[in-house]
Amino acid sequence: MNIQGENKTQNRIYSLLPLWIVVGIFMIGPLLVMAVVSLMESNVYGGVHFKFSLSGYRQILFDTNLFDEIEFNPAYLIIIGRSFMLALVATFISLLIGFPAAYFISRQSNRVKNILIFLVTIPFWTNLLIRTFAWIIILGKGGVIESSFNFFGLLDEESSLNLMYTNSAILIGLVYSYLPLMVLPIYASMEKMDLRLLEAATDLYSNRIELIRKIILPLSMPGIIGGSILVFVPCLGAFIAPDLLGGGKKLLLGSLIQFQFSYARNWPFGAAMAMFLLALVILVLIFNARLNRKHREYASQK
Amino acid sequence: MTLKKVNAIEVKNVTKVYRSSNTETRALRNANLTIYDNEFFTLLGPSGCGKTTLLRLIAGFEDITEGSINLFDQEIVNLPPNKRPVNTVFQQYSLFPHLDVYENVAFGLRRLKKDESLTKKRTMEVLELVQMKDYATRKPNQLSGGQQQRVALARALAPEPKVLLLDEPLSALDLKLRQAMRYELKTLQRETGITFVFVTHDQEEALTMSDRIAVINEGEIQQIGEPEQIYESPSNKFVANFIGEANLLSGFCKTNGENGLCELYTGHSINLFVPSHIKQNDKVTIFIRPERIKIVKSSKDKSQLSISEFTYLGNAATIQLKSNEQIINVNLPIEDLKVFKKGDYVDIEFPKGSAQVID
Ligand SMILES: Nc1ncnc2c1ncn2[C@@H]1O[C@H](COP(=O)(O)OP(=O)(O)O)[C@@H](O)[C@H]1O
Ligand SMILES: [Mg+2]
């Protein structure tokens, strides 16, 4: 029995070998490269000097001034904070839209459900950059929104709603980009839900709102948490929506990193910021896992 | 002494048709029945006959196609399930997995906005009633099937419904537990005085627990009556066969009326009531339970009946008699076990009142 069991685990490890190789090459590999780059010296012509240095990391918090003195520089911390807030708000808005959407889809007949889920995934078929450009046409000066306001006489020709290049524009872009990642996991957990539980709750005098609050919401919690992570993490590092819709006026983490690798040619600093971002994400995940466990312990004690 | 019976549920001309894009299923056809207050009423029938459908119509989970349902003289067809003062014990229990036993049981009371102390009192009371008080903090997945069953029962009882609907609540339990729970459920019903509408496909369950039974087949109610009535005078062949063992023997009528006479194809004559629409020489089917037939020793030259099967059951035996045309099942009481053996020639007698002409 025991030996067989061991064999089984061994078999499983071997049979997953191709997967490990793929994960290793395509996920761990680039990360390692990034980690190494973050520990090198920058090279103004692009690439790096292969010489160990912590300057990339130091730059996050400290600056060298004209007199070659090192002084504290909060500029990047502010950017990090702003990115965090924006990602948080974007996640929250996605949840507010995504939960009812997933609920609505899950209540449809099988045929309609499949069509709606298909529609939810359609945006993934075109490039994110192109889709974000479309929002410029919608939000921009003389764009779809402003011209319809003009049409109904709510806005005269000369003035503008100034929708573009604001935090709201960035949020719209972020929510638009990552909303499907919120809808799909919530929908999946709602699909798994035993519909007879809803009947049982109705039988026990629940109205529609209590049904959602007391049964559907708690039972789709795994989907909500999963969706929130799937939205929050890419929002934190996003640069397309912030650059195009926010006009790069207020720098965000993603744009900052992207900028270091392109125009600024400070790869180690960009890599160090990326590693820092990674650390933040891991922290969020750990925090979330803890929260989950606490929640479960509390629930089973109560 | 006759007590005036209060109608708890009246099902009037109820028809239910399930429609999907290309099929129509008639799950109930023109069903009529009245369930009295404080009654243990059972819907009995083979799987797919429409029992669950009727229960779900009463609970409000399905829209009625035709007819009406009254609950204590109030029409309820247009009320949503959460406005009907009935509660259901579901076949798969359907306990809320994210709530512990206490919260599951308190669920209905909380929705009814009962105050906290009353909720607590009532919840503990019903948990006590089903002997699950010690498990109040457990989650449903930490309970055995029987325990989940009790919690489901407590949850449905807690809001003090006027009628409790139970959809095959015992079918998922193993035999021993099932038998113990039969007794408990019956006691619970008597103690609480709540009207139980109990669904089962198990005739033994129905006979042992019910005050009255409605036998259903293919969406139609076949017979409504007390267990004895249904067992001893089934109204048709389906009921006779579905409940207990039955001999349905062919013969023809010699005289009809209160003191009628029929002759079986085995040559035996039986005195019994023969309805007047049956005329002389009409073919009849005669129903008799295996335990009502008496057998006596005979010999080859006097009888064509011989014991073709002999099944020993420990405290009794069932035997099969074969004559050239028919098979008759007889239950042999324990004192006769040693008297007969396979191959013996025997004769049979039908005690007065044991046989009945059946449609
Ligand atoms: N939701 C439904 N849609 C279509 N047909 C159904 C549905 N529910 C039940 N039926 C059909 O109605 C008939 C009665 O079903 P049901 O009431 O569940 O029977 P029982 O509970 O006696 O086993 C069956 O033929 C079943 O297939
Ligand atoms: Mg059923």
PDB file of N, CA and C and ligand atoms in Angstrom, chain B residues 18 25 27 46-53, ligand 1:
ATOM      1  N   TYR B  18     -44.986  19.857 -17.524  1.00  0.00           N
ATOM      2  CA  TYR B  18     -43.661  20.456 -17.731  1.00  0.00           C
ATOM      3  C   TYR B  18     -43.464  20.617 -19.226  1.00  0.00           C
ATOM      4  N   THR B  25     -44.312  16.950 -20.517  1.00  0.00           N
ATOM      5  CA  THR B  25     -44.511  15.859 -19.571  1.00  0.00           C
ATOM      6  C   THR B  25     -45.702  16.201 -18.686  1.00  0.00           C
ATOM      7  N   ALA B  27     -47.017  15.597 -15.533  1.00  0.00           N
ATOM      8  CA  ALA B  27     -46.558  15.012 -14.275  1.00  0.00           C
ATOM      9  C   ALA B  27     -47.724  14.743 -13.334  1.00  0.00           C
ATOM     10  N   PRO B  46     -44.502   4.848  -7.380  1.00  0.00           N
ATOM     11  CA  PRO B  46     -43.190   4.527  -7.938  1.00  0.00           C
ATOM     12  C   PRO B  46     -42.478   5.800  -8.382  1.00  0.00           C
ATOM     13  N   SER B  47     -41.175   5.693  -8.573  1.00  0.00           N
ATOM     14  CA  SER B  47     -40.378   6.837  -8.977  1.00  0.00           C
ATOM     15  C   SER B  47     -40.904   7.401 -10.306  1.00  0.00           C
ATOM     16  N   GLY B  48     -41.014   8.720 -10.378  1.00  0.00           N
ATOM     17  CA  GLY B  48     -41.484   9.364 -11.606  1.00  0.00           C
ATOM     18  C   GLY B  48     -42.985   9.504 -11.698  1.00  0.00           C
ATOM     19  N   CYS B  49     -43.702   9.176 -10.632  1.00  0.00           N
ATOM     20  CA  CYS B  49     -45.171   9.212 -10.713  1.00  0.00           C
ATOM     21  C   CYS B  49     -45.722  10.607 -10.439  1.00  0.00           C
ATOM     22  N   GLY B  50     -44.884  11.521  -9.958  1.00  0.00           N
ATOM     23  CA  GLY B  50     -45.361  12.892  -9.748  1.00  0.00           C
ATOM     24  C   GLY B  50     -45.449  13.321  -8.295  1.00  0.00           C
ATOM     25  N   LYS B  51     -44.886  12.542  -7.374  1.00  0.00           N
ATOM     26  CA  LYS B  51     -44.960  12.877  -5.944  1.00  0.00           C
ATOM     27  C   LYS B  51     -44.239  14.183  -5.653  1.00  0.00           C
ATOM     28  N   THR B  52     -42.978  14.263  -6.111  1.00  0.00           N
ATOM     29  CA  THR B  52     -42.198  15.469  -5.862  1.00  0.00           C
ATOM     30  C   THR B  52     -42.877  16.676  -6.492  1.00  0.00           C
ATOM     31  N   THR B  53     -43.424  16.477  -7.670  1.00  0.00           N
ATOM     32  CA  THR B  53     -44.114  17.564  -8.354  1.00  0.00           C
ATOM     33  C   THR B  53     -45.233  18.124  -7.488  1.00  0.00           C
TER      34      THR B  53
HETATM   35  N1  LIG C   1     -38.346  20.199 -14.104  1.00  0.00           N
HETATM   36  C1  LIG C   1     -38.879  19.213 -14.861  1.00  0.00           C
HETATM   37  N2  LIG C   1     -38.925  19.337 -16.207  1.00  0.00           N
HETATM   38  C2  LIG C   1     -39.450  18.367 -16.971  1.00  0.00           C
HETATM   39  N3  LIG C   1     -39.958  17.225 -16.502  1.00  0.00           N
HETATM   40  C3  LIG C   1     -39.948  17.029 -15.171  1.00  0.00           C
HETATM   41  C4  LIG C   1     -39.401  18.012 -14.284  1.00  0.00           C
HETATM   42  N4  LIG C   1     -39.510  17.550 -13.014  1.00  0.00           N
HETATM   43  C5  LIG C   1     -40.111  16.344 -13.108  1.00  0.00           C
HETATM   44  N5  LIG C   1     -40.374  16.027 -14.396  1.00  0.00           N
HETATM   45  C6  LIG C   1     -41.043  14.812 -14.878  1.00  0.00           C
HETATM   46  O1  LIG C   1     -42.293  14.725 -14.255  1.00  0.00           O
HETATM   47  C7  LIG C   1     -42.568  13.400 -13.854  1.00  0.00           C
HETATM   48  C8  LIG C   1     -42.806  13.326 -12.356  1.00  0.00           C
HETATM   49  O2  LIG C   1     -41.618  13.638 -11.692  1.00  0.00           O
HETATM   50  P1  LIG C   1     -41.498  13.718 -10.117  1.00  0.00           P
HETATM   51  O3  LIG C   1     -42.604  14.522  -9.590  1.00  0.00           O
HETATM   52  O4  LIG C   1     -40.122  14.146  -9.783  1.00  0.00           O
HETATM   53  O5  LIG C   1     -41.701  12.193  -9.712  1.00  0.00           O
HETATM   54  P2  LIG C   1     -41.411  11.453  -8.330  1.00  0.00           P
HETATM   55  O6  LIG C   1     -41.035  12.450  -7.305  1.00  0.00           O
HETATM   56  O7  LIG C   1     -42.686  10.758  -8.029  1.00  0.00           O
HETATM   57  O8  LIG C   1     -40.327  10.480  -8.603  1.00  0.00           O
HETATM   58  C9  LIG C   1     -41.393  12.554 -14.310  1.00  0.00           C
HETATM   59  O9  LIG C   1     -41.721  11.974 -15.536  1.00  0.00           O
HETATM   60  C10 LIG C   1     -40.296  13.563 -14.483  1.00  0.00           C
HETATM   61  O10 LIG C   1     -39.416  13.156 -15.490  1.00  0.00           O
END
